[in-house]
Coordinates of C-alpha atoms and ligand atoms in Angstrom, one line a residue:
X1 CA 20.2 16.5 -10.3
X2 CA 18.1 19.6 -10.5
X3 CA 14.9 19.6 -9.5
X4 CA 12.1 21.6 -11.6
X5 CA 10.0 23.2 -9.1
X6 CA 7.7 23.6 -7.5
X7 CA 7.3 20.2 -7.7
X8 CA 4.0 18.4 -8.3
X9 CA 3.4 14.9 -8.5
X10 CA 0.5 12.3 -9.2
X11 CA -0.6 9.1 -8.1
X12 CA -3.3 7.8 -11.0
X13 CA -4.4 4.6 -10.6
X14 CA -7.2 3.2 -12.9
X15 CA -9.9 1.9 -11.1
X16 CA -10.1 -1.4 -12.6
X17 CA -9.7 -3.7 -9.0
X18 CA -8.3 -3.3 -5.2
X19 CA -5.2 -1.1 -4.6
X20 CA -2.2 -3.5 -4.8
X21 CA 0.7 -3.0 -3.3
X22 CA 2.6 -1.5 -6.0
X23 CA 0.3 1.3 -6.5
X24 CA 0.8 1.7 -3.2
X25 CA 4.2 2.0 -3.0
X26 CA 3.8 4.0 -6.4
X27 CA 1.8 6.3 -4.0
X28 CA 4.1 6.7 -1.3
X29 CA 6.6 7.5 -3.5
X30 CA 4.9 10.2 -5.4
X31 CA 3.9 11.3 -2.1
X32 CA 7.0 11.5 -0.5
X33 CA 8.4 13.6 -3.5
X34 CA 6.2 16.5 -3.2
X35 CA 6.2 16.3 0.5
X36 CA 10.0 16.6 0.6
X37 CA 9.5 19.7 -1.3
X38 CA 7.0 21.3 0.1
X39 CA 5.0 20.4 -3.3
X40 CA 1.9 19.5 -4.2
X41 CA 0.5 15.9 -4.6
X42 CA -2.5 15.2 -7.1
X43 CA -4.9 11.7 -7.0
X44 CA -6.1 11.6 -10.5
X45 CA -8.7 8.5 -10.9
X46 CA -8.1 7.7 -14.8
X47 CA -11.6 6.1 -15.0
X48 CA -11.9 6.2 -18.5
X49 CA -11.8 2.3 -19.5
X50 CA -15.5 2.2 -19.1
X51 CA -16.0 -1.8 -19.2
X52 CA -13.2 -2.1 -16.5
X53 CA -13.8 0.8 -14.1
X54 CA -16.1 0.7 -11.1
X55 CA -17.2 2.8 -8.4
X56 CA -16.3 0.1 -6.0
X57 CA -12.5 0.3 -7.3
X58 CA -13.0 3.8 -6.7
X59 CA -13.9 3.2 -3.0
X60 CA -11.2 1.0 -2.8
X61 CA -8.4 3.4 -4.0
X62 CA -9.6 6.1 -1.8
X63 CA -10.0 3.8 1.2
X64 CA -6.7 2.8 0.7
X65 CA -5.2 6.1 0.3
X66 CA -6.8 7.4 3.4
X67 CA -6.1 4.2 5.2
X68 CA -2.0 4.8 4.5
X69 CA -2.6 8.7 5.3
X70 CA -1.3 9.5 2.0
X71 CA -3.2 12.8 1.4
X72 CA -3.4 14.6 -1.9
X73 CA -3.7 18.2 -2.3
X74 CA -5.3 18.2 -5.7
X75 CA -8.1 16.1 -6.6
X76 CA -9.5 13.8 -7.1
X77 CA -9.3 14.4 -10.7
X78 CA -11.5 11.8 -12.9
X79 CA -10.8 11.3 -16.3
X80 CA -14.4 10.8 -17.4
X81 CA -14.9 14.6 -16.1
X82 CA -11.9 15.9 -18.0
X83 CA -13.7 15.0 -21.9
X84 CA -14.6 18.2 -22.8
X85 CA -11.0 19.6 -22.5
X86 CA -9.5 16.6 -24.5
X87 CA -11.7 17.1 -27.1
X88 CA -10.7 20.7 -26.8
X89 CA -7.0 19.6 -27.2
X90 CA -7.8 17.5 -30.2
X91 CA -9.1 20.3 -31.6
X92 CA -6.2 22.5 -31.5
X93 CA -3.6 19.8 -32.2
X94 CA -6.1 19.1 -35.9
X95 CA -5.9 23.2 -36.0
X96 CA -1.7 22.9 -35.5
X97 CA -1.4 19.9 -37.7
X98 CA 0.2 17.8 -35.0
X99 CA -3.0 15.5 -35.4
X100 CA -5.0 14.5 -38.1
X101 CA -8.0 12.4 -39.7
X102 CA -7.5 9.6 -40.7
X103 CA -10.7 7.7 -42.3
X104 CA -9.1 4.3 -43.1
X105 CA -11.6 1.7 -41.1
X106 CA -9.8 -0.9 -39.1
X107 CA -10.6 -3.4 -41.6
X108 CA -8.1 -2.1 -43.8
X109 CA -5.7 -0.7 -41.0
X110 CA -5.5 -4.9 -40.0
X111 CA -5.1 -5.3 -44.0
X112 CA -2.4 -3.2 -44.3
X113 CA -0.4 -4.6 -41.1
X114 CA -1.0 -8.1 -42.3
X115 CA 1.0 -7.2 -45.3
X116 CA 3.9 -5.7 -43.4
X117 CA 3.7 -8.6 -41.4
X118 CA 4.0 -10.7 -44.4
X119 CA 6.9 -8.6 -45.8
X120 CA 8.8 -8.8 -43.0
X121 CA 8.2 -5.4 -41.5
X122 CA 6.9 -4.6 -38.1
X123 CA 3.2 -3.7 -38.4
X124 CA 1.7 -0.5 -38.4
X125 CA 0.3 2.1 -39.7
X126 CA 1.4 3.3 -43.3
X127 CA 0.8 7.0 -43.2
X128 CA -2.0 6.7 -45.8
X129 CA -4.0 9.7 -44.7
X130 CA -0.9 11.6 -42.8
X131 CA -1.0 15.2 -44.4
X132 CA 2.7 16.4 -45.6
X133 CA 4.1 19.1 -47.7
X134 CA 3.2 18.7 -51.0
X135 CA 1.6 14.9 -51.1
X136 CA -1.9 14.8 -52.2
X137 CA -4.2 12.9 -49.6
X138 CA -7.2 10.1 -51.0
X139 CA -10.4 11.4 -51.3
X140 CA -12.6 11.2 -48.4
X141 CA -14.9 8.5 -48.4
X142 CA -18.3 8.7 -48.1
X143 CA -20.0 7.7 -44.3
X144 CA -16.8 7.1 -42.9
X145 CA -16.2 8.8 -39.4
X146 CA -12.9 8.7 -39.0
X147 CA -10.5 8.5 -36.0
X148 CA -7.3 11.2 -34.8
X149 CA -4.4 10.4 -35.0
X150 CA -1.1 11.7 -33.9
X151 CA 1.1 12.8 -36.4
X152 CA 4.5 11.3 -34.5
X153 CA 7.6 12.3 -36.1
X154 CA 9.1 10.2 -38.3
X155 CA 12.2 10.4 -37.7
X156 CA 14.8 10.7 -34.9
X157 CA 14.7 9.4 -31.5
X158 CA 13.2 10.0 -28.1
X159 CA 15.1 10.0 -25.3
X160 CA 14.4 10.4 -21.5
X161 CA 16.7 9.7 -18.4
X162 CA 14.9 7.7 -16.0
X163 CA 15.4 8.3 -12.7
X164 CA 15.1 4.7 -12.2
X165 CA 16.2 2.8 -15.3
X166 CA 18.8 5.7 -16.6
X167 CA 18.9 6.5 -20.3
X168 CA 15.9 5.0 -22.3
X169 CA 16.2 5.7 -26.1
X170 CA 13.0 4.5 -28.8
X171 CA 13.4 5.4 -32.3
X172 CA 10.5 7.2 -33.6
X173 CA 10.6 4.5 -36.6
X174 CA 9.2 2.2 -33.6
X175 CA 6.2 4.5 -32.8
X176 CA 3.1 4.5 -35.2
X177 CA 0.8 7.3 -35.3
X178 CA -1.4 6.7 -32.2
X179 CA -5.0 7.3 -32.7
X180 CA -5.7 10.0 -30.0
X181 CA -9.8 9.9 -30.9
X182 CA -12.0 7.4 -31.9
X183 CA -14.9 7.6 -34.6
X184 CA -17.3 8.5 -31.4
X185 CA -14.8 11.3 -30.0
X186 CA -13.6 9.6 -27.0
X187 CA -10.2 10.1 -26.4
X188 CA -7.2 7.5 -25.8
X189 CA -5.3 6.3 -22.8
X190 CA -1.7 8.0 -23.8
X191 CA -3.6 10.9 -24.8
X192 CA -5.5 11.7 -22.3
X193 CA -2.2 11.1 -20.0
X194 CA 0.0 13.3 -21.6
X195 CA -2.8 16.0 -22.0
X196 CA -3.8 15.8 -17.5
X197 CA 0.2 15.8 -17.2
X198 CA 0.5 19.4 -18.8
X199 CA -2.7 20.9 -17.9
X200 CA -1.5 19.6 -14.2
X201 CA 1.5 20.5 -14.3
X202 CA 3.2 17.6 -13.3
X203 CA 7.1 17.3 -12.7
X204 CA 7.7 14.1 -11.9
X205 CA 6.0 10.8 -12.8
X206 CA 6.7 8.0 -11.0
X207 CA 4.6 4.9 -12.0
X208 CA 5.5 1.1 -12.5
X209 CA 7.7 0.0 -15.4
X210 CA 4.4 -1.4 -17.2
X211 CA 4.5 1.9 -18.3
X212 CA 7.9 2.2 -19.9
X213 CA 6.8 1.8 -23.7
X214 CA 3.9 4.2 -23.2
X215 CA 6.1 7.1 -22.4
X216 CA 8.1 7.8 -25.4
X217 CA 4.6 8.3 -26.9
X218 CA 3.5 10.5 -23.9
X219 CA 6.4 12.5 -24.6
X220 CA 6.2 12.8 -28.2
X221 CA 2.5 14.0 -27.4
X222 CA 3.6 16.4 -24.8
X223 CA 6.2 18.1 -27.0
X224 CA 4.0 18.9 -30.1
X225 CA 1.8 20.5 -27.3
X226 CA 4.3 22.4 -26.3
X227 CA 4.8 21.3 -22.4
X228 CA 7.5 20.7 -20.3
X229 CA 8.3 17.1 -19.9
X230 CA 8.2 15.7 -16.8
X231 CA 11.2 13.8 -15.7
X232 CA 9.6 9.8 -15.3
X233 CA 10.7 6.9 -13.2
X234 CA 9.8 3.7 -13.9
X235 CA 9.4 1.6 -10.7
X236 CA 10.4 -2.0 -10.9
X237 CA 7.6 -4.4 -9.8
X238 CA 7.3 -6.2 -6.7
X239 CA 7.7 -10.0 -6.8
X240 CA 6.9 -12.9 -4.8
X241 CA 9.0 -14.4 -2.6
X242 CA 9.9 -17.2 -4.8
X243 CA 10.6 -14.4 -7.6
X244 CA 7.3 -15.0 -9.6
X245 CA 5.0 -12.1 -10.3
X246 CA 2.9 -10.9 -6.8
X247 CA -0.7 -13.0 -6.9
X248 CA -2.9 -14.2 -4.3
X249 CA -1.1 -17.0 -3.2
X250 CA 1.5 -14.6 -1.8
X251 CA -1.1 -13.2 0.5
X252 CA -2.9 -10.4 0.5
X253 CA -2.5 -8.4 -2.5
X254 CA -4.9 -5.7 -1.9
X255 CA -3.9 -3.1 0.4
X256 CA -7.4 -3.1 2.5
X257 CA -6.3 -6.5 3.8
X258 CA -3.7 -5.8 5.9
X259 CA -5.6 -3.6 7.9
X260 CA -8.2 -6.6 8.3
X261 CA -5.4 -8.6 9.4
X262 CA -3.9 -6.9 11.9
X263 CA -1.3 -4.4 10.3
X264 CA -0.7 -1.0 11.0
X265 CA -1.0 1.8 8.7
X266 CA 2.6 2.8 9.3
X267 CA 4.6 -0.8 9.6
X268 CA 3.0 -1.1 5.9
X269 CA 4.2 2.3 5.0
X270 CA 7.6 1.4 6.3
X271 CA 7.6 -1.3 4.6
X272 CA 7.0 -0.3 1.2
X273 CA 9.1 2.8 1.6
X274 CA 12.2 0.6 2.0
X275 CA 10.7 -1.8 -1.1
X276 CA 12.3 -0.1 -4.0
X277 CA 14.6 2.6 -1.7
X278 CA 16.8 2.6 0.6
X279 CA 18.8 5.0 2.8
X280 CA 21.8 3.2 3.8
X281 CA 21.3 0.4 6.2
X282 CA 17.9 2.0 8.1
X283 CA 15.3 -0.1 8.1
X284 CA 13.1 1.7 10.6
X285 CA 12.0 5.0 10.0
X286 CA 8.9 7.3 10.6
X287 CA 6.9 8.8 7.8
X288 CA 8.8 12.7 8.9
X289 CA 12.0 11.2 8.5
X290 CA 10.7 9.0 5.1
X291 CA 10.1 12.9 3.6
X292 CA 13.4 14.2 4.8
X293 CA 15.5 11.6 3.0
X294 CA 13.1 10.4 0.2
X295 CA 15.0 11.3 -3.2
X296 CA 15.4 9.6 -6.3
X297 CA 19.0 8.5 -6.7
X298 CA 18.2 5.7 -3.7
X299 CA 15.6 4.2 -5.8
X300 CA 16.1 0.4 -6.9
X301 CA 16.7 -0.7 -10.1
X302 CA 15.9 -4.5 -9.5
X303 CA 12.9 -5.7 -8.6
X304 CA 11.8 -5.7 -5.0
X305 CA 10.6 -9.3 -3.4
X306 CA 8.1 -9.4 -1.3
X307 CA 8.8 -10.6 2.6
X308 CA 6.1 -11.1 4.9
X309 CA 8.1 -11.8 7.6
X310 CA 9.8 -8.8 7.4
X311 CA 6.2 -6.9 7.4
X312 CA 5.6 -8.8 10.3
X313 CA 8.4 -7.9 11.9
X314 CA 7.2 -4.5 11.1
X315 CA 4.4 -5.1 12.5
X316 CA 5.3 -6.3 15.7
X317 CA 8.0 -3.0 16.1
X318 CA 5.0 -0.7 15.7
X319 CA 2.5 -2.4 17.7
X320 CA 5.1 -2.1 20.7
X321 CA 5.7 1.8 20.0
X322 CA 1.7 2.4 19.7
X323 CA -0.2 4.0 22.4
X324 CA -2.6 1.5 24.1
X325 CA -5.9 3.4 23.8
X326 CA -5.2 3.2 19.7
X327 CA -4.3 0.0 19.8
X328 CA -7.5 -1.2 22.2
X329 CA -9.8 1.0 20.0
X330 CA -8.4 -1.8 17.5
X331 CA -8.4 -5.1 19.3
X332 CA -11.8 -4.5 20.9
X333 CA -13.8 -5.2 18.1
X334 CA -11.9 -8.5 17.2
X335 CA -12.0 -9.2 21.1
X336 CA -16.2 -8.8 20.9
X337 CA -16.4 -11.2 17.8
X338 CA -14.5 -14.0 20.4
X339 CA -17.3 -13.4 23.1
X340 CA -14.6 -11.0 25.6
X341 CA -16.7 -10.0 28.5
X342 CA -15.3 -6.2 29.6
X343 CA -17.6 -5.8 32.5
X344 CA -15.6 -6.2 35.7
X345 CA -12.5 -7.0 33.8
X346 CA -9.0 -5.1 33.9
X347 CA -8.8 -2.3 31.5
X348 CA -8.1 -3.5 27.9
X349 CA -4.7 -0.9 27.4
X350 CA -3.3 -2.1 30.5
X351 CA -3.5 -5.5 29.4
X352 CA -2.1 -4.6 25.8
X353 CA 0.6 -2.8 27.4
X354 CA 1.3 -6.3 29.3
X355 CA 0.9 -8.6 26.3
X356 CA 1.9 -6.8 23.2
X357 CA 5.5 -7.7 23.1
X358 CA 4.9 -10.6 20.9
X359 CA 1.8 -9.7 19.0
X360 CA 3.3 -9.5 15.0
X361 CA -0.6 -8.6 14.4
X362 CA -3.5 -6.8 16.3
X363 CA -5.2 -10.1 15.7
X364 CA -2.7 -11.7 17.9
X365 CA -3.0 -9.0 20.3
X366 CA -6.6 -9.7 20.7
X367 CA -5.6 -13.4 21.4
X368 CA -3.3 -12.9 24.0
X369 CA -5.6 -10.7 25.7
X370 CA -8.3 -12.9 25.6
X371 CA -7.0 -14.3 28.8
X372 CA -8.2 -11.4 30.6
X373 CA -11.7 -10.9 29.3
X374 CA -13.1 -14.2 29.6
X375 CA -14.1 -17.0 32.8
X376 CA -11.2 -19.3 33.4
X377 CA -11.9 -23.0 32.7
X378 CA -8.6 -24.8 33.4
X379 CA -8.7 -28.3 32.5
X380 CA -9.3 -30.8 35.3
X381 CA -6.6 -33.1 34.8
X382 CA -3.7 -30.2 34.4
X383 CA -5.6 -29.2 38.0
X384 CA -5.1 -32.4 39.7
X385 CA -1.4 -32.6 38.0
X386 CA -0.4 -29.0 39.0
X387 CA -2.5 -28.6 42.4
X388 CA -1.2 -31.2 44.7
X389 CA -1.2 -31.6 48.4
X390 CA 1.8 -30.1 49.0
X391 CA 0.6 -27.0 47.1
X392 CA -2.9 -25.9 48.8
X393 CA -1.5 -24.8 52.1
X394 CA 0.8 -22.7 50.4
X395 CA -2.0 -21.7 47.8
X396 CA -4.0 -21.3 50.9
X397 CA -1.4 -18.6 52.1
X398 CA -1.5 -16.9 49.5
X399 CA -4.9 -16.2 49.6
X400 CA -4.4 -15.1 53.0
X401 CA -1.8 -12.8 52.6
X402 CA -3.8 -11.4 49.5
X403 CA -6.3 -9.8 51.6
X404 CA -4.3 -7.2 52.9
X405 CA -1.3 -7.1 50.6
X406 CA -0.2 -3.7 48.7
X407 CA -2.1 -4.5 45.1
X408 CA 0.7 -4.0 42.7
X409 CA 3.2 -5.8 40.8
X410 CA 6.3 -5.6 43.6
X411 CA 4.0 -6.3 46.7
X412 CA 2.7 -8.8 45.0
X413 CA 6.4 -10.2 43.9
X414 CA 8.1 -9.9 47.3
X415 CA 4.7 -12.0 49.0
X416 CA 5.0 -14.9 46.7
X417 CA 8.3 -14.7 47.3
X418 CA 7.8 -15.2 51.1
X419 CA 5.1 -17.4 50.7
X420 CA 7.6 -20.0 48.8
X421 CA 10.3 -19.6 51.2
X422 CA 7.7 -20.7 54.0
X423 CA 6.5 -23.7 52.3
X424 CA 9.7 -24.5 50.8
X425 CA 8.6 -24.6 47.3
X426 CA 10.0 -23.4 44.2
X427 CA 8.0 -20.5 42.5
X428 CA 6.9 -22.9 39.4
X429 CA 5.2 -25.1 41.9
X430 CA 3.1 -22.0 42.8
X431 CA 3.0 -19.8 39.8
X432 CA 1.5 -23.0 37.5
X433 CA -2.0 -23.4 40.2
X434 CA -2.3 -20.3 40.0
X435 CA -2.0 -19.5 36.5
X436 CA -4.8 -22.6 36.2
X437 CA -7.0 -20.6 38.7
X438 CA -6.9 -17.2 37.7
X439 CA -6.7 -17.6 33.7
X440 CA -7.2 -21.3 32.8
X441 CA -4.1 -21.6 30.8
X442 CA -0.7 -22.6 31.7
X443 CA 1.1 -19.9 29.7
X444 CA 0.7 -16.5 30.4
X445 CA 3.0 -13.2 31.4
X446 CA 4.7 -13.0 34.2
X447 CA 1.8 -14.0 36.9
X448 CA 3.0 -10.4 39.5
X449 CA 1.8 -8.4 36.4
X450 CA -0.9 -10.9 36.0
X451 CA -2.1 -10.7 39.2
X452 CA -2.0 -6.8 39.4
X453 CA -4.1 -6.6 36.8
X454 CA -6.8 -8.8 37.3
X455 CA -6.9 -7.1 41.0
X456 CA -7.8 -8.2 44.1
X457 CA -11.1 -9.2 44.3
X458 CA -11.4 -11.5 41.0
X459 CA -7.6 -13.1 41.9
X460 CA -9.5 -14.2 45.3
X461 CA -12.3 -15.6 44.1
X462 CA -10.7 -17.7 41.4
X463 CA -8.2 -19.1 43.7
X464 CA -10.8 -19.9 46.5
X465 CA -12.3 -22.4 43.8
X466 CA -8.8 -24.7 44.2
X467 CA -8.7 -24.8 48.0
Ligands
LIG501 N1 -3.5 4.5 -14.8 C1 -2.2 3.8 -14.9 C2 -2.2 2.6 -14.0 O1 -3.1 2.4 -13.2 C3 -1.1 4.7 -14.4 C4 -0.7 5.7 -15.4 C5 0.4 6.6 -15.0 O2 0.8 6.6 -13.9 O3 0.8 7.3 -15.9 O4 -1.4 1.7 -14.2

């Protein structure tokens, strides 16, 4: 396939709710693209369904946008801010005759597709006031503002490889003359599409297959202005696990969830990079290696299912590779809202570094840290079960020995070690007291890391309360 360049892509969500996860993926996509060729990536915010669009979807977009890293290089581009040039492109296309007036009120517009209906035929618009060699046109009515619309060739066909779908074909039989401006001047959604696509020069459109019957319009529209079409792919969408559309009970839909719930930035990215595209049998890649080997011909036709699990999994890959200090910056907030006290406790990375192997989420992190960062209370029956007579001395030794011992993991290791072998114990019968003592729970890491980490002086005075 060859590639027009320099290539230029666009992400434009309307900001009509949260960013979803398709439009994320629709981002990373377009993203990738221009990044892989050195292009140029454009956020255009089509803001122009005024009852729908809010400032807080805005936010949202951007938020989420900035969250992923995805960073434009042109824009943001709102549609609202764009009206003068569309009426500008109205204008010319009425001066062409690639556009015209049309003063039939919708009253009579919903007339005349009730008879088509009625007749058998598909409904739309009859042509009425569409100029053409040598046909004389009604007379104008009196008061009437009337609306633009697009004079769409009659006949033929339109035509467009998709990069994701292959060949799409629409008659032009199957495509009424769109109205591109209403009474009041605003423009329409196609219209104002087609016109951002050519004034920004955009190469490739990627976008979800909601979009499918809009293009052959968009490209009609762009060819009477004389553009270049862009080459489209239509993105299948993402379903639920049990194959229904993506919703709420799925989990979280909108993109500024995740990070609320404990995901990484680029586990999510991974994730939807490989939702819709693969590259072989790689599953885990980094974002430089994403823009290497992102190209078009590895997108998926079908649509993608959504796996938490597999996000998870993700998850729990990246929290292991991430430095420490990130990921404490991250956990310490959570760790705050559970009452963690800090103050004479082991440094929050090392602990991370200790616990993180299991953590699918930095909100599980937080939990397994916990144990450090708060006063012990073990449970005074799982005391009197674990702490028995035959344990103190030993216990007692320990403490001992702990006073002068080397503090770190191996000293510590090799001294239980001894410790057992003089009491003849086994190193459960030892390990599970002190566990109690020093954390309150029965379950923790290994208790020579455990140990090392709380240090010295707190690991003797939380043992001197059993003896
Ligand atoms: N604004 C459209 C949407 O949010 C996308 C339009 C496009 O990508 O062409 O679904």
């Amino acid at each position: 396939m060859t590639v027009r360049t320099p290539v230029r892509t666009r992400f434009a969500p309307s900001p009509t709710g949260y960013l979803h996860l398709g439009g994320a993926r629709t981002a990373l996509y377009s993203w990738a693209y221009a990044r892989h060729f050195g292009g140029t990536f454009i956020l255009r915010i089509e803001d122009t369904d005024l009852e729908r669009s809010t400032p807080e979807a805005v936010q949202a977009i951007l938020d989420g946008m900035q969250w992923l890293g995805l960073s434009h290089d042109e824009g943001p581009f709102y549609q609202m801010q764009r009206m003068d040039r569309y009426r500008e492109v109205v204008k010319g296309m009425l001066e062409a005759g690639t556009a015209y007036l049309c003063y039939c009120s919708p009253a009579e517009v919903e007339a005349m597709r009730e008879r088509m209906r009625a007749s058998g035929e598909k409904p739309r618009y009859d042509g009425t006031w569409r100029p053409e060699p040598g046909k004389a046109l009604p007379d104008v009515p009196a008061g009437v503002t009337p609306v633009v619309r697009f004079k769409n060739p009659l006949d033929g066909e339109v035509t467009w490889n998709d990069v994701v779908k292959g060949p799409i074909t629409i008659a032009n039989k199957e495509l009424d003359d769109l109205i591109i401006a209403r009474p009041d001047g605003t423009p329409t959604y196609n219209f104002c599409v087609s016109v951002d696509d050519w004034d920004m020069q955009i190469t490739h459109v990627l976008r979800g297959d909601d979009h499918v019957n809009n293009t052959p319009r968009q490209i009609n529209i762009l060819r009477a202005l004389g553009a270049e079409l862009p080459q489209y792919g239509h993105l299948p969408m993402i379903l639920g696990a049990d194959g229904q559309k993506l919703s709420k009970r799925h989990g979280a839909v909108s993109v500024m969830e995740y990070p609320e719930q404990g995901y990484l930035p680029e586990a999510m990215l991974n994730y939807l990079a490989r939702l819709g595209w693969s590259h072989g049998d790689d599953e885990i890649f980094s974002m430089e290696q994403f823009t290497e080997w992102f190209n078009l011909e590895h997108l998926t036709a079908s649509a993608a299912q959504f796996n938490p699990e597999k996000l998870a999994w993700l998850n729990n890959h990246y929290i292991k590779a991430a430095d420490n200090e990130r990921l404490a910056g991250l956990v310490r907030p959570k760790m705050e809202s559970k009452g963690a006290q800090f103050d004479g406790s082991p440094a929050l990375p090392a602990v991370l570094a200790l616990v993180k192997d299991r953590a699918n989420t930095t909100g599980e992190l937080a939990d397994a840290a916990m144990l450090f960062f708060r006063q012990p209370q073990p449970d005074a029956a799982l005391l009197t079960q674990h702490l028995t007579d035959a344990v103190r001395p030993a216990l007692a030794s320990f403490a001992e020995r702990c006073q002068t011992v080397e503090w770190n993991k191996a000293a510590l290791a090799a001294m239980l070690k001894d410790v057992l072998a003089a009491h003849s114990l086994k190193m459960p019968q030892i390990a599970m007291p002190l566990r109690l003592l020093v954390t309150g729970q029965l379950q923790t890491p290994a208790i020579d890391a455990v140990l090392e980490l709380f240090g010295r002086e707190t690991v003797l005075t939380r043992v001197a309360k059993g003896l």
